[in-house]
mmCIF file of the N, C-alpha and C atoms, coordinates in Angstrom:
data_MODEL
# 
_entry.id   MODEL 
# 
loop_
_atom_site.group_PDB 
_atom_site.id 
_atom_site.type_symbol 
_atom_site.label_atom_id 
_atom_site.label_alt_id 
_atom_site.label_comp_id 
_atom_site.label_asym_id 
_atom_site.label_entity_id 
_atom_site.label_seq_id 
_atom_site.pdbx_PDB_ins_code 
_atom_site.Cartn_x 
_atom_site.Cartn_y 
_atom_site.Cartn_z 
_atom_site.occupancy 
_atom_site.B_iso_or_equiv 
_atom_site.pdbx_formal_charge 
_atom_site.auth_seq_id 
_atom_site.auth_comp_id 
_atom_site.auth_asym_id 
_atom_site.auth_atom_id 
_atom_site.pdbx_PDB_model_num 
ATOM 1   N N  . MET A 1 1  ? 11.987 -4.985  1.245   1.00 0.00 ? 1  MET A N  1 
ATOM 2   C CA . MET A 1 1  ? 11.278 -4.943  -0.040  1.00 0.00 ? 1  MET A CA 1 
ATOM 3   C C  . MET A 1 1  ? 9.940  -4.183  0.204   1.00 0.00 ? 1  MET A C  1 
ATOM 4   N N  . ASP A 1 2  ? 9.583  -3.344  -0.684  1.00 0.00 ? 2  ASP A N  1 
ATOM 5   C CA . ASP A 1 2  ? 8.328  -2.670  -0.679  1.00 0.00 ? 2  ASP A CA 1 
ATOM 6   C C  . ASP A 1 2  ? 7.155  -3.667  -0.758  1.00 0.00 ? 2  ASP A C  1 
ATOM 7   N N  . ALA A 1 3  ? 6.158  -3.522  0.057   1.00 0.00 ? 3  ALA A N  1 
ATOM 8   C CA . ALA A 1 3  ? 5.081  -4.466  0.112   1.00 0.00 ? 3  ALA A CA 1 
ATOM 9   C C  . ALA A 1 3  ? 4.315  -4.607  -1.227  1.00 0.00 ? 3  ALA A C  1 
ATOM 10  N N  . SER A 1 4  ? 4.167  -3.486  -1.923  1.00 0.00 ? 4  SER A N  1 
ATOM 11  C CA . SER A 1 4  ? 3.526  -3.539  -3.247  1.00 0.00 ? 4  SER A CA 1 
ATOM 12  C C  . SER A 1 4  ? 4.307  -4.400  -4.226  1.00 0.00 ? 4  SER A C  1 
ATOM 13  N N  . LEU A 1 5  ? 5.633  -4.304  -4.261  1.00 0.00 ? 5  LEU A N  1 
ATOM 14  C CA . LEU A 1 5  ? 6.489  -5.089  -5.067  1.00 0.00 ? 5  LEU A CA 1 
ATOM 15  C C  . LEU A 1 5  ? 6.365  -6.569  -4.689  1.00 0.00 ? 5  LEU A C  1 
ATOM 16  N N  . TYR A 1 6  ? 6.366  -6.848  -3.443  1.00 0.00 ? 6  TYR A N  1 
ATOM 17  C CA . TYR A 1 6  ? 6.209  -8.242  -2.988  1.00 0.00 ? 6  TYR A CA 1 
ATOM 18  C C  . TYR A 1 6  ? 4.908  -8.841  -3.520  1.00 0.00 ? 6  TYR A C  1 
ATOM 19  N N  . PHE A 1 7  ? 3.818  -8.134  -3.375  1.00 0.00 ? 7  PHE A N  1 
ATOM 20  C CA . PHE A 1 7  ? 2.529  -8.631  -3.802  1.00 0.00 ? 7  PHE A CA 1 
ATOM 21  C C  . PHE A 1 7  ? 2.391  -8.753  -5.355  1.00 0.00 ? 7  PHE A C  1 
ATOM 22  N N  . ARG A 1 8  ? 3.065  -7.817  -6.030  1.00 0.00 ? 8  ARG A N  1 
ATOM 23  C CA . ARG A 1 8  ? 3.072  -7.891  -7.526  1.00 0.00 ? 8  ARG A CA 1 
ATOM 24  C C  . ARG A 1 8  ? 3.891  -9.154  -7.938  1.00 0.00 ? 8  ARG A C  1 
ATOM 25  N N  . LEU A 1 9  ? 5.026  -9.399  -7.339  1.00 0.00 ? 9  LEU A N  1 
ATOM 26  C CA . LEU A 1 9  ? 5.809  -10.594 -7.640  1.00 0.00 ? 9  LEU A CA 1 
ATOM 27  C C  . LEU A 1 9  ? 5.034  -11.844 -7.333  1.00 0.00 ? 9  LEU A C  1 
ATOM 28  N N  . ARG A 1 10 ? 4.349  -11.866 -6.219  1.00 0.00 ? 10 ARG A N  1 
ATOM 29  C CA . ARG A 1 10 ? 3.569  -12.998 -5.813  1.00 0.00 ? 10 ARG A CA 1 
ATOM 30  C C  . ARG A 1 10 ? 2.452  -13.280 -6.861  1.00 0.00 ? 10 ARG A C  1 
ATOM 31  N N  . ASP A 1 11 ? 1.798  -12.251 -7.279  1.00 0.00 ? 11 ASP A N  1 
ATOM 32  C CA . ASP A 1 11 ? 0.718  -12.364 -8.302  1.00 0.00 ? 11 ASP A CA 1 
ATOM 33  C C  . ASP A 1 11 ? 1.274  -12.855 -9.611  1.00 0.00 ? 11 ASP A C  1 
ATOM 34  N N  . ARG A 1 12 ? 2.425  -12.345 -10.008 1.00 0.00 ? 12 ARG A N  1 
ATOM 35  C CA . ARG A 1 12 ? 3.062  -12.734 -11.277 1.00 0.00 ? 12 ARG A CA 1 
ATOM 36  C C  . ARG A 1 12 ? 3.471  -14.190 -11.240 1.00 0.00 ? 12 ARG A C  1 
ATOM 37  N N  . ILE A 1 13 ? 4.002  -14.625 -10.133 1.00 0.00 ? 13 ILE A N  1 
ATOM 38  C CA . ILE A 1 13 ? 4.317  -16.036 -9.995  1.00 0.00 ? 13 ILE A CA 1 
ATOM 39  C C  . ILE A 1 13 ? 3.083  -16.926 -10.211 1.00 0.00 ? 13 ILE A C  1 
ATOM 40  N N  . ASP A 1 14 ? 1.998  -16.570 -9.611  1.00 0.00 ? 14 ASP A N  1 
ATOM 41  C CA . ASP A 1 14 ? 0.758  -17.329 -9.773  1.00 0.00 ? 14 ASP A CA 1 
ATOM 42  C C  . ASP A 1 14 ? 0.270  -17.310 -11.206 1.00 0.00 ? 14 ASP A C  1 
ATOM 43  N N  . ASP A 1 15 ? 0.517  -16.253 -11.875 1.00 0.00 ? 15 ASP A N  1 
ATOM 44  C CA . ASP A 1 15 ? -0.011 -16.092 -13.279 1.00 0.00 ? 15 ASP A CA 1 
ATOM 45  C C  . ASP A 1 15 ? 0.994  -16.566 -14.343 1.00 0.00 ? 15 ASP A C  1 
ATOM 46  N N  . ALA A 1 16 ? 2.148  -17.025 -13.942 1.00 0.00 ? 16 ALA A N  1 
ATOM 47  C CA . ALA A 1 16 ? 3.230  -17.393 -14.909 1.00 0.00 ? 16 ALA A CA 1 
ATOM 48  C C  . ALA A 1 16 ? 2.683  -18.530 -15.776 1.00 0.00 ? 16 ALA A C  1 
ATOM 49  N N  . ALA A 1 17 ? 2.805  -18.342 -17.072 1.00 0.00 ? 17 ALA A N  1 
ATOM 50  C CA . ALA A 1 17 ? 2.266  -19.389 -18.027 1.00 0.00 ? 17 ALA A CA 1 
ATOM 51  C C  . ALA A 1 17 ? 3.315  -20.337 -18.542 1.00 0.00 ? 17 ALA A C  1 
ATOM 52  N N  . SER A 1 18 ? 4.597  -20.155 -18.210 1.00 0.00 ? 18 SER A N  1 
ATOM 53  C CA . SER A 1 18 ? 5.632  -21.069 -18.624 1.00 0.00 ? 18 SER A CA 1 
ATOM 54  C C  . SER A 1 18 ? 6.781  -21.070 -17.654 1.00 0.00 ? 18 SER A C  1 
ATOM 55  N N  . LEU A 1 19 ? 7.583  -22.085 -17.804 1.00 0.00 ? 19 LEU A N  1 
ATOM 56  C CA . LEU A 1 19 ? 8.786  -22.215 -16.917 1.00 0.00 ? 19 LEU A CA 1 
ATOM 57  C C  . LEU A 1 19 ? 9.751  -21.094 -17.250 1.00 0.00 ? 19 LEU A C  1 
ATOM 58  N N  . GLU A 1 20 ? 9.786  -20.613 -18.472 1.00 0.00 ? 20 GLU A N  1 
ATOM 59  C CA . GLU A 1 20 ? 10.712 -19.573 -18.862 1.00 0.00 ? 20 GLU A CA 1 
ATOM 60  C C  . GLU A 1 20 ? 10.263 -18.199 -18.187 1.00 0.00 ? 20 GLU A C  1 
ATOM 61  N N  . GLU A 1 21 ? 8.951  -17.988 -18.200 1.00 0.00 ? 21 GLU A N  1 
ATOM 62  C CA . GLU A 1 21 ? 8.452  -16.802 -17.532 1.00 0.00 ? 21 GLU A CA 1 
ATOM 63  C C  . GLU A 1 21 ? 8.790  -16.834 -15.990 1.00 0.00 ? 21 GLU A C  1 
ATOM 64  N N  . LEU A 1 22 ? 8.632  -18.009 -15.428 1.00 0.00 ? 22 LEU A N  1 
ATOM 65  C CA . LEU A 1 22 ? 8.843  -18.212 -14.024 1.00 0.00 ? 22 LEU A CA 1 
ATOM 66  C C  . LEU A 1 22 ? 10.337 -17.967 -13.753 1.00 0.00 ? 22 LEU A C  1 
ATOM 67  N N  . ALA A 1 23 ? 11.191 -18.438 -14.630 1.00 0.00 ? 23 ALA A N  1 
ATOM 68  C CA . ALA A 1 23 ? 12.696 -18.200 -14.424 1.00 0.00 ? 23 ALA A CA 1 
ATOM 69  C C  . ALA A 1 23 ? 13.024 -16.700 -14.459 1.00 0.00 ? 23 ALA A C  1 
ATOM 70  N N  . ALA A 1 24 ? 12.354 -15.974 -15.305 1.00 0.00 ? 24 ALA A N  1 
ATOM 71  C CA . ALA A 1 24 ? 12.549 -14.488 -15.430 1.00 0.00 ? 24 ALA A CA 1 
ATOM 72  C C  . ALA A 1 24 ? 12.114 -13.848 -14.102 1.00 0.00 ? 24 ALA A C  1 
ATOM 73  N N  . ILE A 1 25 ? 11.038 -14.288 -13.556 1.00 0.00 ? 25 ILE A N  1 
ATOM 74  C CA . ILE A 1 25 ? 10.547 -13.695 -12.273 1.00 0.00 ? 25 ILE A CA 1 
ATOM 75  C C  . ILE A 1 25 ? 11.500 -14.066 -11.149 1.00 0.00 ? 25 ILE A C  1 
ATOM 76  N N  . GLU A 1 26 ? 12.021 -15.282 -11.160 1.00 0.00 ? 26 GLU A N  1 
ATOM 77  C CA . GLU A 1 26 ? 13.002 -15.648 -10.159 1.00 0.00 ? 26 GLU A CA 1 
ATOM 78  C C  . GLU A 1 26 ? 14.259 -14.747 -10.211 1.00 0.00 ? 26 GLU A C  1 
ATOM 79  N N  . ALA A 1 27 ? 14.755 -14.448 -11.436 1.00 0.00 ? 27 ALA A N  1 
ATOM 80  C CA . ALA A 1 27 ? 15.858 -13.523 -11.626 1.00 0.00 ? 27 ALA A CA 1 
ATOM 81  C C  . ALA A 1 27 ? 15.507 -12.177 -11.069 1.00 0.00 ? 27 ALA A C  1 
ATOM 82  N N  . GLU A 1 28 ? 14.334 -11.730 -11.273 1.00 0.00 ? 28 GLU A N  1 
ATOM 83  C CA . GLU A 1 28 ? 13.895 -10.426 -10.761 1.00 0.00 ? 28 GLU A CA 1 
ATOM 84  C C  . GLU A 1 28 ? 13.883 -10.435 -9.248  1.00 0.00 ? 28 GLU A C  1 
ATOM 85  N N  . ILE A 1 29 ? 13.409 -11.507 -8.645  1.00 0.00 ? 29 ILE A N  1 
ATOM 86  C CA . ILE A 1 29 ? 13.428 -11.636 -7.196  1.00 0.00 ? 29 ILE A CA 1 
ATOM 87  C C  . ILE A 1 29 ? 14.856 -11.505 -6.661  1.00 0.00 ? 29 ILE A C  1 
ATOM 88  N N  . ASP A 1 30 ? 15.798 -12.193 -7.268  1.00 0.00 ? 30 ASP A N  1 
ATOM 89  C CA . ASP A 1 30 ? 17.176 -12.131 -6.886  1.00 0.00 ? 30 ASP A CA 1 
ATOM 90  C C  . ASP A 1 30 ? 17.748 -10.728 -6.950  1.00 0.00 ? 30 ASP A C  1 
ATOM 91  N N  . SER A 1 31 ? 17.338 -10.019 -7.968  1.00 0.00 ? 31 SER A N  1 
ATOM 92  C CA . SER A 1 31 ? 17.878 -8.632  -8.151  1.00 0.00 ? 31 SER A CA 1 
ATOM 93  C C  . SER A 1 31 ? 17.270 -7.639  -7.129  1.00 0.00 ? 31 SER A C  1 
ATOM 94  N N  . THR A 1 32 ? 16.106 -7.987  -6.560  1.00 0.00 ? 32 THR A N  1 
ATOM 95  C CA . THR A 1 32 ? 15.496 -7.013  -5.587  1.00 0.00 ? 32 THR A CA 1 
ATOM 96  C C  . THR A 1 32 ? 16.021 -7.218  -4.162  1.00 0.00 ? 32 THR A C  1 
ATOM 97  N N  . GLN A 1 33 ? 16.729 -8.288  -3.953  1.00 0.00 ? 33 GLN A N  1 
ATOM 98  C CA . GLN A 1 33 ? 17.322 -8.612  -2.676  1.00 0.00 ? 33 GLN A CA 1 
ATOM 99  C C  . GLN A 1 33 ? 16.245 -8.499  -1.503  1.00 0.00 ? 33 GLN A C  1 
ATOM 100 N N  . PRO A 1 34 ? 15.206 -9.364  -1.584  1.00 0.00 ? 34 PRO A N  1 
ATOM 101 C CA . PRO A 1 34 ? 14.220 -9.266  -0.481  1.00 0.00 ? 34 PRO A CA 1 
ATOM 102 C C  . PRO A 1 34 ? 14.736 -9.755  0.847   1.00 0.00 ? 34 PRO A C  1 
ATOM 103 N N  . HIS A 1 35 ? 14.026 -9.396  1.890   1.00 0.00 ? 35 HIS A N  1 
ATOM 104 C CA . HIS A 1 35 ? 14.235 -9.875  3.190   1.00 0.00 ? 35 HIS A CA 1 
ATOM 105 C C  . HIS A 1 35 ? 14.203 -11.416 3.179   1.00 0.00 ? 35 HIS A C  1 
ATOM 106 N N  . VAL A 1 36 ? 14.901 -12.045 4.095   1.00 0.00 ? 36 VAL A N  1 
ATOM 107 C CA . VAL A 1 36 ? 14.951 -13.515 4.069   1.00 0.00 ? 36 VAL A CA 1 
ATOM 108 C C  . VAL A 1 36 ? 13.576 -14.168 4.200   1.00 0.00 ? 36 VAL A C  1 
ATOM 109 N N  . MET A 1 37 ? 12.712 -13.570 4.938   1.00 0.00 ? 37 MET A N  1 
ATOM 110 C CA . MET A 1 37 ? 11.379 -14.172 5.086   1.00 0.00 ? 37 MET A CA 1 
ATOM 111 C C  . MET A 1 37 ? 10.562 -14.001 3.792   1.00 0.00 ? 37 MET A C  1 
ATOM 112 N N  . GLU A 1 38 ? 10.699 -12.866 3.128   1.00 0.00 ? 38 GLU A N  1 
ATOM 113 C CA . GLU A 1 38 ? 10.008 -12.635 1.869   1.00 0.00 ? 38 GLU A CA 1 
ATOM 114 C C  . GLU A 1 38 ? 10.594 -13.608 0.862   1.00 0.00 ? 38 GLU A C  1 
ATOM 115 N N  . ARG A 1 39 ? 11.894 -13.721 0.806   1.00 0.00 ? 39 ARG A N  1 
ATOM 116 C CA . ARG A 1 39 ? 12.542 -14.646 -0.172  1.00 0.00 ? 39 ARG A CA 1 
ATOM 117 C C  . ARG A 1 39 ? 12.056 -16.093 0.055   1.00 0.00 ? 39 ARG A C  1 
ATOM 118 N N  . ARG A 1 40 ? 11.998 -16.545 1.249   1.00 0.00 ? 40 ARG A N  1 
ATOM 119 C CA . ARG A 1 40 ? 11.478 -17.929 1.472   1.00 0.00 ? 40 ARG A CA 1 
ATOM 120 C C  . ARG A 1 40 ? 10.037 -18.065 0.985   1.00 0.00 ? 40 ARG A C  1 
ATOM 121 N N  . ALA A 1 41 ? 9.172  -17.108 1.332   1.00 0.00 ? 41 ALA A N  1 
ATOM 122 C CA . ALA A 1 41 ? 7.783  -17.218 0.908   1.00 0.00 ? 41 ALA A CA 1 
ATOM 123 C C  . ALA A 1 41 ? 7.684  -17.202 -0.627  1.00 0.00 ? 41 ALA A C  1 
ATOM 124 N N  . LEU A 1 42 ? 8.447  -16.305 -1.274  1.00 0.00 ? 42 LEU A N  1 
ATOM 125 C CA . LEU A 1 42 ? 8.397  -16.292 -2.724  1.00 0.00 ? 42 LEU A CA 1 
ATOM 126 C C  . LEU A 1 42 ? 8.934  -17.545 -3.343  1.00 0.00 ? 42 LEU A C  1 
ATOM 127 N N  . GLU A 1 43 ? 10.078 -18.096 -2.731  1.00 0.00 ? 43 GLU A N  1 
ATOM 128 C CA . GLU A 1 43 ? 10.616 -19.335 -3.288  1.00 0.00 ? 43 GLU A CA 1 
ATOM 129 C C  . GLU A 1 43 ? 9.622  -20.484 -3.141  1.00 0.00 ? 43 GLU A C  1 
ATOM 130 N N  . ARG A 1 44 ? 8.923  -20.535 -2.008  1.00 0.00 ? 44 ARG A N  1 
ATOM 131 C CA . ARG A 1 44 ? 7.953  -21.654 -1.857  1.00 0.00 ? 44 ARG A CA 1 
ATOM 132 C C  . ARG A 1 44 ? 6.828  -21.511 -2.950  1.00 0.00 ? 44 ARG A C  1 
ATOM 133 N N  . ARG A 1 45 ? 6.469  -20.283 -3.196  1.00 0.00 ? 45 ARG A N  1 
ATOM 134 C CA . ARG A 1 45 ? 5.427  -20.018 -4.218  1.00 0.00 ? 45 ARG A CA 1 
ATOM 135 C C  . ARG A 1 45 ? 5.980  -20.452 -5.602  1.00 0.00 ? 45 ARG A C  1 
ATOM 136 N N  . VAL A 1 46 ? 7.200  -20.052 -5.922  1.00 0.00 ? 46 VAL A N  1 
ATOM 137 C CA . VAL A 1 46 ? 7.785  -20.385 -7.188  1.00 0.00 ? 46 VAL A CA 1 
ATOM 138 C C  . VAL A 1 46 ? 7.891  -21.869 -7.346  1.00 0.00 ? 46 VAL A C  1 
ATOM 139 N N  . ASN A 1 47 ? 8.279  -22.610 -6.287  1.00 0.00 ? 47 ASN A N  1 
ATOM 140 C CA . ASN A 1 47 ? 8.386  -24.053 -6.328  1.00 0.00 ? 47 ASN A CA 1 
ATOM 141 C C  . ASN A 1 47 ? 7.086  -24.734 -6.654  1.00 0.00 ? 47 ASN A C  1 
ATOM 142 N N  . ARG A 1 48 ? 5.996  -24.200 -5.966  1.00 0.00 ? 48 ARG A N  1 
ATOM 143 C CA . ARG A 1 48 ? 4.671  -24.799 -6.211  1.00 0.00 ? 48 ARG A CA 1 
ATOM 144 C C  . ARG A 1 48 ? 4.218  -24.526 -7.672  1.00 0.00 ? 48 ARG A C  1 
ATOM 145 N N  . ARG A 1 49 ? 4.498  -23.317 -8.176  1.00 0.00 ? 49 ARG A N  1 
ATOM 146 C CA . ARG A 1 49 ? 4.097  -22.974 -9.529  1.00 0.00 ? 49 ARG A CA 1 
ATOM 147 C C  . ARG A 1 49 ? 4.922  -23.797 -10.523 1.00 0.00 ? 49 ARG A C  1 
ATOM 148 N N  . GLU A 1 50 ? 6.164  -23.975 -10.227 1.00 0.00 ? 50 GLU A N  1 
ATOM 149 C CA . GLU A 1 50 ? 7.047  -24.777 -11.130 1.00 0.00 ? 50 GLU A CA 1 
ATOM 150 C C  . GLU A 1 50 ? 6.529  -26.228 -11.223 1.00 0.00 ? 50 GLU A C  1 
ATOM 151 N N  . GLN A 1 51 ? 6.141  -26.736 -10.095 1.00 0.00 ? 51 GLN A N  1 
ATOM 152 C CA . GLN A 1 51 ? 5.602  -28.133 -10.099 1.00 0.00 ? 51 GLN A CA 1 
ATOM 153 C C  . GLN A 1 51 ? 4.324  -28.208 -10.901 1.00 0.00 ? 51 GLN A C  1 
ATOM 154 N N  . ALA A 1 52 ? 3.474  -27.190 -10.722 1.00 0.00 ? 52 ALA A N  1 
ATOM 155 C CA . ALA A 1 52 ? 2.191  -27.185 -11.447 1.00 0.00 ? 52 ALA A CA 1 
ATOM 156 C C  . ALA A 1 52 ? 2.452  -27.104 -12.969 1.00 0.00 ? 52 ALA A C  1 
ATOM 157 N N  . LEU A 1 53 ? 3.400  -26.216 -13.343 1.00 0.00 ? 53 LEU A N  1 
ATOM 158 C CA . LEU A 1 53 ? 3.654  -26.064 -14.803 1.00 0.00 ? 53 LEU A CA 1 
ATOM 159 C C  . LEU A 1 53 ? 4.336  -27.322 -15.330 1.00 0.00 ? 53 LEU A C  1 
ATOM 160 N N  . SER A 1 54 ? 5.225  -27.972 -14.600 1.00 0.00 ? 54 SER A N  1 
ATOM 161 C CA . SER A 1 54 ? 5.885  -29.172 -15.033 1.00 0.00 ? 54 SER A CA 1 
ATOM 162 C C  . SER A 1 54 ? 4.866  -30.323 -15.140 1.00 0.00 ? 54 SER A C  1 
ATOM 163 N N  . GLY A 1 55 ? 3.969  -30.356 -14.234 1.00 0.00 ? 55 GLY A N  1 
ATOM 164 C CA . GLY A 1 55 ? 2.917  -31.401 -14.311 1.00 0.00 ? 55 GLY A CA 1 
ATOM 165 C C  . GLY A 1 55 ? 1.978  -31.227 -15.438 1.00 0.00 ? 55 GLY A C  1 
ATOM 166 N N  . ALA A 1 56 ? 1.734  -29.982 -15.863 1.00 0.00 ? 56 ALA A N  1 
ATOM 167 C CA . ALA A 1 56 ? 0.830  -29.649 -16.932 1.00 0.00 ? 56 ALA A CA 1 
ATOM 168 C C  . ALA A 1 56 ? 1.436  -30.007 -18.260 1.00 0.00 ? 56 ALA A C  1 
ATOM 169 N N  . THR A 1 57 ? 2.789  -29.987 -18.381 1.00 0.00 ? 57 THR A N  1 
ATOM 170 C CA . THR A 1 57 ? 3.455  -30.279 -19.644 1.00 0.00 ? 57 THR A CA 1 
ATOM 171 C C  . THR A 1 57 ? 3.741  -31.778 -19.839 1.00 0.00 ? 57 THR A C  1 
ATOM 172 N N  . MET A 1 58 ? 3.524  -32.577 -18.827 1.00 0.00 ? 58 MET A N  1 
ATOM 173 C CA . MET A 1 58 ? 3.858  -34.018 -18.969 1.00 0.00 ? 58 MET A CA 1 
ATOM 174 C C  . MET A 1 58 ? 2.664  -34.706 -19.605 1.00 0.00 ? 58 MET A C  1 
# 
């Protein structure tokens, strides 16, 4: 994966305002087929953002 794409995805994850937006970003991550290390790092970031968004809506 191109480094600039990785960092753009990372920033978009952090800026996601809803779970729906986060799901769309996850689909985009899947379509880019990142390296396993990049995928793990992005998945961890997605999980943290998902928890934050879920906690904010409760």
